Every structure is written in C-alpha cells, then in structure tokens.
Tab-separated table of C-alpha atoms in Angstrom:
chain	number	residue	atom	x	y	z
R	7	ASN	CA	188.773	8.318	283.764
R	8	ASP	CA	186.048	8.195	286.333
R	9	HIS	CA	187.731	4.907	287.770
R	10	PHE	CA	191.104	6.792	288.052
R	11	PRO	CA	190.244	9.858	290.127
R	12	LEU	CA	193.828	10.246	291.822
R	13	VAL	CA	195.820	13.268	291.146
R	14	VAL	CA	199.737	13.582	290.961
R	15	TRP	CA	200.011	14.934	294.460
R	16	GLN	CA	200.333	11.678	296.231
R	17	THR	CA	202.539	9.159	297.547
R	18	GLY	CA	206.075	9.651	295.980
R	19	SER	CA	206.220	5.981	294.969
R	20	GLY	CA	202.964	6.370	293.201
R	21	THR	CA	201.410	3.519	295.173
R	22	GLN	CA	198.105	4.659	295.320
R	23	SER	CA	197.757	5.010	291.333
R	24	ASN	CA	199.479	1.747	291.049
R	25	MET	CA	196.672	0.159	293.481
R	26	ASN	CA	193.895	2.058	291.879
R	27	ALA	CA	195.062	0.390	288.515
R	28	ASN	CA	195.208	-3.090	290.086
R	29	GLU	CA	191.628	-2.510	291.728
R	30	VAL	CA	190.263	-1.388	288.210
R	31	ILE	CA	191.862	-4.333	286.514
R	32	SER	CA	190.921	-6.773	289.064
R	33	ASN	CA	187.202	-5.397	289.160
R	34	ARG	CA	186.916	-5.727	285.184
R	35	ALA	CA	188.271	-9.228	285.123
R	36	ILE	CA	185.678	-10.131	287.988
R	37	GLU	CA	182.809	-8.706	285.882
R	38	MET	CA	184.008	-10.474	282.803
R	39	LEU	CA	184.041	-13.708	284.754
R	40	GLY	CA	180.452	-13.112	286.025
R	41	GLY	CA	181.517	-12.384	289.570
R	42	GLU	CA	180.439	-9.671	292.092
R	43	MET	CA	182.500	-6.418	291.623
R	44	GLY	CA	184.291	-5.346	294.749
R	45	SER	CA	184.451	-8.858	296.145
R	46	LYS	CA	188.087	-9.420	295.079
R	47	LYS	CA	187.229	-12.933	293.926
R	48	PRO	CA	188.320	-14.575	291.988
R	49	VAL	CA	190.904	-12.044	290.978
R	50	HIS	CA	192.318	-10.436	293.712
R	51	PRO	CA	193.769	-6.883	293.223
R	52	ASN	CA	197.102	-7.730	295.250
R	53	ASP	CA	197.319	-11.507	295.011
R	54	HIS	CA	196.763	-11.986	291.363
R	55	VAL	CA	197.052	-8.645	289.403
R	56	ASN	CA	199.871	-7.379	291.665
R	57	MET	CA	201.806	-10.717	291.436
R	58	SER	CA	205.510	-10.591	291.404
R	59	GLN	CA	205.387	-7.002	291.340
R	60	SER	CA	205.699	-3.855	293.871
R	61	SER	CA	204.547	-0.053	293.126
R	62	ASN	CA	208.368	0.483	293.638
R	63	ASP	CA	209.169	-1.234	289.969
R	64	THR	CA	205.781	-1.062	288.532
R	65	TYR	CA	205.485	2.646	288.432
R	66	PRO	CA	209.023	3.495	287.495
R	67	THR	CA	208.567	1.080	284.584
R	68	ALA	CA	205.123	2.734	283.565
R	69	MET	CA	207.072	6.172	283.590
R	70	HIS	CA	209.829	5.057	281.243
R	71	ILE	CA	207.336	3.312	278.807
R	72	ALA	CA	205.099	6.562	278.686
R	73	ALA	CA	208.250	8.686	278.393
R	74	ALA	CA	209.852	6.741	275.631
R	75	GLU	CA	206.833	6.270	273.731
R	76	GLN	CA	205.952	10.107	273.781
R	77	VAL	CA	209.292	11.086	272.825
R	78	VAL	CA	209.860	8.547	269.851
R	79	HIS	CA	206.476	8.780	268.468
R	80	ASP	CA	205.596	12.618	269.338
R	81	LEU	CA	208.516	14.892	270.153
R	82	ILE	CA	211.333	13.628	267.585
R	83	PRO	CA	208.920	13.600	264.755
R	84	ALA	CA	207.699	17.216	265.554
R	85	LEU	CA	211.294	18.330	265.835
R	86	LYS	CA	212.229	16.773	262.558
R	87	HIS	CA	209.242	18.620	261.079
R	88	LEU	CA	210.444	21.922	262.285
R	89	HIS	CA	214.076	21.011	261.154
R	90	ALA	CA	212.904	20.173	257.749
R	91	ALA	CA	211.293	23.810	257.393
R	92	LEU	CA	214.370	25.529	258.649
R	93	ASP	CA	216.606	23.729	256.596
R	94	ALA	CA	214.325	24.473	253.467
R	95	LYS	CA	214.546	28.390	254.291
R	96	ALA	CA	218.306	27.920	254.625
R	97	LYS	CA	218.465	26.625	251.118
R	98	ALA	CA	216.128	28.892	249.635
R	99	TRP	CA	217.810	32.106	251.019
R	100	ALA	CA	221.332	31.051	250.273
R	101	ASP	CA	222.062	33.995	248.256
R	102	ILE	CA	220.390	36.689	250.051
R	103	ILE	CA	223.316	38.767	251.957
R	104	LYS	CA	222.521	40.696	254.714
R	105	ILE	CA	224.377	42.280	257.959
R	106	GLY	CA	225.120	40.028	260.731
R	107	ARG	CA	224.896	41.335	264.379
R	108	THR	CA	226.932	40.253	267.599
R	109	HIS	CA	226.227	41.688	271.001
R	110	THR	CA	222.916	43.367	269.110
R	111	GLN	CA	225.425	45.584	267.192
R	112	ASP	CA	226.166	45.675	263.357
R	113	ALA	CA	228.980	43.112	262.518
R	114	THR	CA	230.095	41.482	258.992
R	115	PRO	CA	227.874	39.964	256.741
R	116	LEU	CA	226.328	36.579	256.094
R	117	THR	CA	223.506	35.224	254.092
R	118	LEU	CA	220.066	34.807	255.411
R	119	GLY	CA	220.602	31.184	254.235
R	120	GLN	CA	223.737	30.865	256.762
R	121	GLU	CA	221.902	32.371	259.584
R	122	PHE	CA	218.655	29.989	259.204
R	123	SER	CA	221.567	27.056	258.485
R	124	GLY	CA	222.454	27.655	262.265
R	125	TYR	CA	218.908	27.312	263.426
R	126	ALA	CA	218.451	24.063	261.538
R	127	LYS	CA	221.659	22.528	263.163
R	128	GLN	CA	220.635	23.548	266.593
R	129	ILE	CA	217.411	21.497	265.926
R	130	GLU	CA	219.272	18.707	264.264
R	131	ASN	CA	221.778	18.572	267.344
R	132	GLY	CA	219.020	18.768	269.772
R	133	ILE	CA	217.022	15.699	267.863
R	134	GLU	CA	220.502	13.798	268.323
R	135	ARG	CA	221.111	14.566	271.873
R	136	ILE	CA	217.703	13.121	272.631
R	137	ILE	CA	218.318	9.969	270.470
R	138	GLN	CA	221.407	9.335	272.463
R	139	THR	CA	219.562	9.140	276.032
R	140	LEU	CA	217.037	6.878	274.767
R	141	PRO	CA	218.775	3.386	275.430
R	142	ALA	CA	219.054	4.284	279.151
R	143	LEU	CA	215.204	5.425	279.323
R	144	MET	CA	214.430	2.043	277.671
R	145	GLN	CA	215.791	0.174	280.659
R	146	LEU	CA	212.909	-1.210	282.867
R	147	ALA	CA	212.821	-1.451	286.714
R	148	GLN	CA	210.335	-4.073	286.571
R	149	GLY	CA	211.371	-7.267	288.455
R	150	GLY	CA	213.215	-5.281	291.067
R	151	THR	CA	209.855	-5.639	293.441
R	152	ALA	CA	210.398	-3.618	296.812
R	153	VAL	CA	214.025	-2.834	297.030
R	154	GLY	CA	215.713	-3.883	293.914
R	155	THR	CA	216.333	-7.611	295.228
R	156	GLY	CA	213.340	-9.063	293.196
R	157	LEU	CA	211.905	-10.673	296.211
R	158	ASN	CA	208.677	-12.561	295.122
R	159	ALA	CA	209.525	-12.343	291.767
R	160	PRO	CA	210.304	-15.686	289.839
R	161	VAL	CA	213.630	-16.015	288.102
R	162	GLY	CA	213.393	-14.771	284.527
R	163	PHE	CA	210.145	-12.557	285.302
R	164	ALA	CA	212.200	-9.191	284.576
R	165	GLU	CA	213.576	-10.191	281.403
R	166	GLY	CA	210.290	-11.727	280.296
R	167	VAL	CA	208.290	-8.606	281.146
R	168	ALA	CA	210.777	-6.452	279.268
R	169	GLU	CA	210.651	-8.579	276.167
R	170	LYS	CA	206.849	-8.547	276.254
R	171	ILE	CA	206.540	-5.011	276.620
R	172	ALA	CA	209.021	-4.472	273.657
R	173	GLN	CA	206.864	-6.732	271.437
R	174	ILE	CA	203.660	-4.643	272.307
R	175	THR	CA	205.179	-1.575	271.833
R	176	GLY	CA	207.559	-2.052	269.028
R	177	LEU	CA	210.580	-0.231	271.065
R	178	PRO	CA	213.585	-1.708	272.270
R	179	PHE	CA	212.797	-1.885	275.988
R	180	THR	CA	215.403	-4.199	278.027
R	181	THR	CA	215.290	-5.160	281.693
R	182	ALA	CA	217.591	-2.743	283.791
R	183	PRO	CA	220.883	-4.320	284.558
R	184	ASN	CA	220.785	-2.790	288.047
R	185	LYS	CA	217.351	-2.824	289.629
R	186	PHE	CA	218.550	-0.931	292.797
R	187	GLU	CA	219.671	1.844	290.662
R	188	ALA	CA	216.381	1.582	288.821
R	189	LEU	CA	214.253	2.084	291.923
R	190	ALA	CA	216.713	4.361	293.883
R	191	ALA	CA	217.195	6.743	291.177
R	192	HIS	CA	215.875	8.319	287.869
R	193	ASP	CA	218.925	9.566	286.469
R	194	ALA	CA	217.641	8.320	283.076
R	195	MET	CA	214.679	10.531	283.307
R	196	VAL	CA	216.562	13.582	284.302
R	197	MET	CA	219.182	12.987	281.393
R	198	THR	CA	216.531	12.796	278.431
R	199	HIS	CA	214.756	15.883	279.943
R	200	GLY	CA	217.863	17.566	280.147
R	201	ALA	CA	218.067	16.891	276.518
R	202	MET	CA	214.695	18.271	275.815
R	203	ASN	CA	215.602	21.296	277.856
R	204	THR	CA	218.607	22.097	275.602
R	205	VAL	CA	216.396	21.816	272.968
R	206	ALA	CA	214.047	24.498	274.600
R	207	ALA	CA	216.867	26.765	275.053
R	208	SER	CA	217.514	26.304	271.213
R	209	LEU	CA	213.974	27.003	270.496
R	210	PHE	CA	214.049	29.938	272.824
R	211	LYS	CA	216.852	31.340	270.941
R	212	ILE	CA	215.499	30.660	267.399
R	213	ALA	CA	212.028	32.103	268.437
R	214	ASN	CA	213.611	35.288	269.950
R	215	ASP	CA	215.838	35.906	266.833
R	216	ILE	CA	212.917	35.660	264.283
R	217	ARG	CA	210.656	37.840	266.521
R	218	PHE	CA	213.282	40.576	266.441
R	219	LEU	CA	214.176	39.952	262.991
R	220	GLY	CA	210.498	40.501	262.154
R	221	SER	CA	210.102	43.558	264.205
R	222	GLY	CA	208.401	46.522	262.890
R	223	PRO	CA	207.020	46.739	260.457
R	224	ARG	CA	208.516	50.294	259.621
R	225	SER	CA	210.290	50.878	262.898
R	226	GLY	CA	211.957	47.754	263.665
R	227	LEU	CA	214.599	45.530	261.997
R	228	GLY	CA	211.969	44.440	259.550
R	229	GLU	CA	214.265	41.924	257.701
R	230	LEU	CA	211.728	39.281	257.871
R	231	SER	CA	207.959	39.278	257.136
R	232	LEU	CA	206.109	36.931	259.687
R	233	PRO	CA	202.743	35.535	258.822
R	234	GLU	CA	199.692	37.171	259.916
R	235	ASN	CA	197.773	34.849	261.857
R	236	GLU	CA	195.334	37.041	263.979
R	237	PRO	CA	194.894	40.573	265.077
R	238	GLY	CA	197.538	41.728	267.518
R	239	SER	CA	195.676	44.419	269.333
R	240	SER	CA	192.437	45.103	270.586
R	241	ILE	CA	192.998	49.096	270.379
R	242	MET	CA	195.717	49.402	267.657
R	243	PRO	CA	193.891	48.768	264.308
R	244	GLY	CA	196.031	46.621	261.803
R	245	LYS	CA	198.799	45.819	264.279
R	246	VAL	CA	200.140	42.357	263.780
R	247	ASN	CA	202.060	40.532	266.698
R	248	PRO	CA	204.829	37.550	266.379
R	249	THR	CA	202.333	35.438	268.274
R	250	GLN	CA	203.933	32.073	267.619
R	251	CYS	CA	207.409	33.241	268.624
R	252	GLU	CA	205.753	34.539	271.948
R	253	ALA	CA	203.895	31.295	272.372
R	254	MET	CA	207.056	29.338	271.856
R	255	THR	CA	209.139	31.271	274.479
R	256	MET	CA	206.487	30.967	276.904
R	257	LEU	CA	206.412	27.062	276.488
R	258	CYS	CA	210.077	27.067	276.492
R	259	ALA	CA	210.236	28.919	279.903
R	260	GLN	CA	207.590	26.230	281.272
R	261	VAL	CA	210.172	23.431	279.981
R	262	PHE	CA	212.969	25.400	281.953
R	263	GLY	CA	211.036	25.301	285.179
R	264	ASN	CA	210.131	21.704	284.629
R	265	GLN	CA	213.881	20.769	284.316
R	266	ALA	CA	214.552	22.244	287.909
R	267	THR	CA	211.777	20.149	289.095
R	268	MET	CA	213.057	17.021	287.469
R	269	THR	CA	216.639	17.923	289.032
R	270	PHE	CA	215.499	18.176	292.276
R	271	ALA	CA	213.005	15.256	292.149
R	272	GLY	CA	215.897	12.921	290.582
R	273	ALA	CA	218.241	13.847	293.575
R	274	SER	CA	215.575	12.874	296.016
R	275	GLY	CA	216.043	9.107	296.115
R	276	HIS	CA	216.288	8.123	299.514
R	277	PHE	CA	218.239	5.070	300.266
R	278	GLU	CA	216.513	2.393	298.230
R	279	LEU	CA	213.518	4.509	296.718
R	280	ASN	CA	213.086	7.705	294.659
R	281	VAL	CA	209.682	9.315	296.100
R	282	PHE	CA	209.309	11.896	293.598
R	283	ASN	CA	207.945	9.530	290.968
R	284	PRO	CA	204.467	11.283	290.062
R	285	VAL	CA	205.857	14.804	289.721
R	286	MET	CA	208.635	13.397	287.629
R	287	ALA	CA	206.441	11.583	285.206
R	288	TYR	CA	204.026	14.767	285.193
R	289	ASN	CA	206.695	17.160	284.339
R	290	PHE	CA	208.550	15.042	282.020
R	291	LEU	CA	205.163	14.507	279.853
R	292	GLN	CA	204.155	17.941	279.899
R	293	SER	CA	207.492	18.823	278.677
R	294	VAL	CA	207.138	16.513	275.685
R	295	ARG	CA	203.624	17.516	274.872
R	296	LEU	CA	204.634	21.335	274.857
R	297	LEU	CA	207.711	20.864	272.831
R	298	ALA	CA	205.881	18.641	270.414
R	299	ASP	CA	202.686	20.794	269.961
R	300	GLY	CA	204.897	23.751	270.062
R	301	ALA	CA	207.303	22.752	267.271
R	302	ILE	CA	204.388	21.787	265.250
R	303	SER	CA	202.558	24.888	265.529
R	304	PHE	CA	205.629	27.156	265.068
R	305	THR	CA	206.542	25.304	261.993
R	306	ASP	CA	203.111	25.454	260.502
R	307	ASN	CA	201.877	28.713	261.484
R	308	CYS	CA	205.378	30.592	261.408
R	309	VAL	CA	208.260	29.442	259.792
R	310	VAL	CA	206.916	27.904	256.589
R	311	GLY	CA	205.363	31.394	256.127
R	312	ILE	CA	208.371	33.623	256.750
R	313	GLU	CA	209.299	35.745	253.662
R	314	PRO	CA	212.259	37.937	253.429
R	315	ARG	CA	212.135	41.806	253.143
R	316	ILE	CA	214.787	42.417	250.479
R	317	ASP	CA	214.484	46.077	250.667
R	318	ASN	CA	215.191	46.448	254.248
R	319	ILE	CA	217.973	43.843	254.069
R	320	THR	CA	219.628	45.611	251.599
R	321	ARG	CA	219.229	48.755	253.318
R	322	GLY	CA	220.763	47.727	256.298
R	323	LEU	CA	223.752	45.946	254.627
R	324	ASN	CA	224.612	49.121	252.729
R	325	ASN	CA	224.278	51.073	255.698
R	326	SER	CA	226.479	49.131	258.005
R	327	LEU	CA	229.984	50.472	258.861
R	328	MET	CA	231.167	46.889	259.715
R	329	LEU	CA	231.985	46.354	256.175
R	330	VAL	CA	235.079	48.383	256.997
R	331	THR	CA	236.213	44.978	257.980
R	332	ALA	CA	236.988	43.951	254.564
R	333	LEU	CA	239.717	46.671	254.703
R	334	ASN	CA	241.717	45.341	257.564
R	335	THR	CA	244.263	43.386	255.500
R	336	LYS	CA	244.842	46.499	253.108
R	337	LEU	CA	244.732	49.180	255.577
R	338	GLY	CA	245.271	47.856	259.050
R	339	TYR	CA	242.894	47.824	262.142
R	340	ASP	CA	243.533	51.529	263.403
R	341	ALA	CA	243.086	53.083	260.102
R	342	CYS	CA	239.785	51.201	259.457
R	343	ALA	CA	238.711	51.927	262.937
R	344	LYS	CA	239.184	55.602	262.322
R	345	ILE	CA	237.342	55.396	259.155
R	346	ALA	CA	234.309	53.730	260.686
R	347	LYS	CA	234.054	55.928	263.784
R	348	THR	CA	234.396	59.396	261.400
R	349	ALA	CA	231.678	57.965	259.045
R	350	HIS	CA	229.350	57.242	262.191
R	351	LYS	CA	229.962	60.742	263.600
R	352	ASN	CA	229.625	62.543	260.594
R	353	GLY	CA	226.902	60.536	259.272
R	354	THR	CA	228.895	59.870	256.190
R	355	THR	CA	229.376	56.376	254.158
R	356	LEU	CA	232.561	54.376	254.448
R	357	ARG	CA	233.337	55.160	250.830
R	358	GLU	CA	233.261	59.182	251.706
R	359	GLU	CA	235.462	58.858	254.591
R	360	ALA	CA	238.021	56.086	252.885
R	361	VAL	CA	238.187	57.782	249.626
R	362	GLY	CA	238.048	61.422	250.999
R	363	GLY	CA	240.521	60.762	253.660
R	364	GLY	CA	242.930	59.624	250.953
R	365	TYR	CA	243.284	56.126	252.136
R	366	LEU	CA	242.346	54.427	248.711
R	367	THR	CA	240.495	55.257	245.500
R	368	ASP	CA	237.235	54.647	244.282
R	369	ALA	CA	238.194	51.655	242.448
R	370	GLU	CA	240.208	50.155	245.298
R	371	PHE	CA	237.234	50.696	247.552
R	372	ASP	CA	234.971	48.877	245.120
R	373	GLU	CA	237.337	45.961	244.786
R	374	ALA	CA	237.897	45.714	248.512
R	375	VAL	CA	234.571	46.052	249.971
R	376	ARG	CA	232.133	43.517	248.337
R	377	PRO	CA	229.787	41.848	250.736
R	378	GLU	CA	229.546	38.840	248.401
R	379	LYS	CA	233.219	38.107	249.025
R	380	MET	CA	232.939	38.621	252.973
R	381	ILE	CA	230.680	35.462	253.502
R	382	SER	CA	233.119	32.829	253.412
R	383	PRO	CA	236.709	32.183	254.422
R	384	GLY	CA	239.597	34.084	252.502
C-alpha cells in the first residue's frame, strides 16, 4: 500500500493511478532483473508496461473487472444467504394468521409466512435484476487506447486481453464491441449500480417492517421478538433496540446517495472520454461492500433469530375491525362500514354490533368471519 499513495480525488481518467501502477510494475521488474530501481531500464513504465494501452481504456477495464468480481463473489452470495433465511421463515410461519396493514392501518388478514414470502421474493427479484446486468459489465474497454480507435494497439490485442482476463478470473469477460462507447460512457456501471440501488430500496423496506413489527415490547406492535444483540441504552436498563435494522437502513441510505453520484458521474462523459472514473469506481465498490456485509450481518444477527409473539399476533387479529370485510358479500359495503364504525365508536366487537344490530345471527357470524378463510382467493 505504501507504493500506491494516491487518493480517489485526482484526474477523472484515473491516469495518475494508472501511471502509479506502471511505475511500481516497472520498478519491481527492474529489481527482479538486478537493475537499478527508478532508472526505467531495462523495463520502462510507459514504453513497456503501458505498451498498447492508455489510461483511458485500462482504468475502465480495471473498474469493470473489480466491479464484476465483487458483485459475483461477494454481493450475490450474501443476498442468496439472506433470501434463504427469509424463505425459511416464510415456510415456518405459513400457518400463523395475523392482521394485515395498509396505510399503517388495520386491513384484512394474511399469514406471517405470506408477509415474509413477500420479503423473500423482493430479494430474489433483486438478485435476478443484478444478474441481468452482468453481461454488459463483463464487456471490457481494453484495446480502445486513447479515444476508442485502438491506435498503437495491434490487431487482436483487445480480444486477446479479454480472453486472458476471463481465464484468470473465471468470469466470462469479453471485449466491448464498441470501444467509443466503452470509453466515453459507463452506462453498464450505472445500470448495475441501479439494480443494486433497487436491492437497497428493498432492504430498507424489509428492515423497517421488521423493526416496526418488533416494536415494544409492551407498548408497540410487538408481533415479532427480535434478537437481543447488545444493550440498547446507556440510561434505560434492560432496553433492547433493533440495531441490525437501523444499521441496514443507514447503509441503504448511503447506497441511495452513491446512486445519485453514479448517475451524475455516468452522465458526465465529455466527448470521447468519461472523466469521473475514480469516483464511480469508489462509490460502486463501496455500495457492493455495504450491501454484501450488511446482508450477511442482517441475516446472521437478526433474521435467523426472529421469533413470532403469538399472543400479540392473536390479540391484534381478534381486535381488528377489518375482519368485517368477510361480511361484504353477505351484507354489502354500507352495512359492513356501519358495523365497523359503530364498533370502533362504542368500543365493542364486530360480533356485538353485527348480531346486536340484527344483521345476522351468532351462527352466521361464526360461519362468515373466519380468518383462516380470508387468506386466499374465494
């Protein structure tokens, strides 16, 4: 690391970092050959190490290689790990009926498993969206040299480099079919990060839902019991906070910000060269690390340890006035609305208002208002 002192905030083509690498490689080769370091002999950083190359095609190539490797080897496995945990909860809780909520207000019932199946599907879709962007990310700019024409690069150089990189990495890298686009724009990076941003949006929603469903433990929704990872307060003894959910939402907020940077930077290709390369690489790789590390931590320290609080779930289900929806086909919307509003106003139950108001008998109410019959079509 001492040999690579440069920071992200440099020339937008990444030329300084590329020259830094050329000089380190040159000096290491000279050292191995018994020469004098810094002499540029017998291995010159430009004439030899940088032969057939330009920073303008080499840096974007390095960006794509780093991005693809981290997405494939780190991010996708982490998201699959999270998906498996959410899917396991969905299956385990398939028979736990709870009240649904829309607009944060009581709605009709569903199972806790159905609710978590939605979360699992969000992550599954997110993984697929990222995978769909990878073919474009696997296209390399190397061989375009300065402006995309391939000046000073021999015929077949671009194809040969891509083939060799594919062999070394085990990933299906190919040479970009149009080097002018590959140098002047980084749409592939913006697109893949956009898919990652969508995953961040999903994770933000999932973490927030779990946080609020676990609120309490006595004065909140309290439908879920979240793992107790550490003390939650320096002043309130015994307090436990949803720290993993909070960490997840914070890192997602950072990814949202990175997406804004990626969009602006991707749009800033002036004529034949994009000059926001370092900041694009920096933000992209940061987002990958945040999402991958966050998904692993959220899975292992939160999701796998979540338990349902059946007492609170059942209480909320039985107290909900929206079970009246089951009477729609029998009594009609207006009558059902009156029953629900009257029960809410009087602090009574649906049964008391429906039967007491002469709308139907106890037996008819029991037959119609059955939460287990309200969690599927029909």
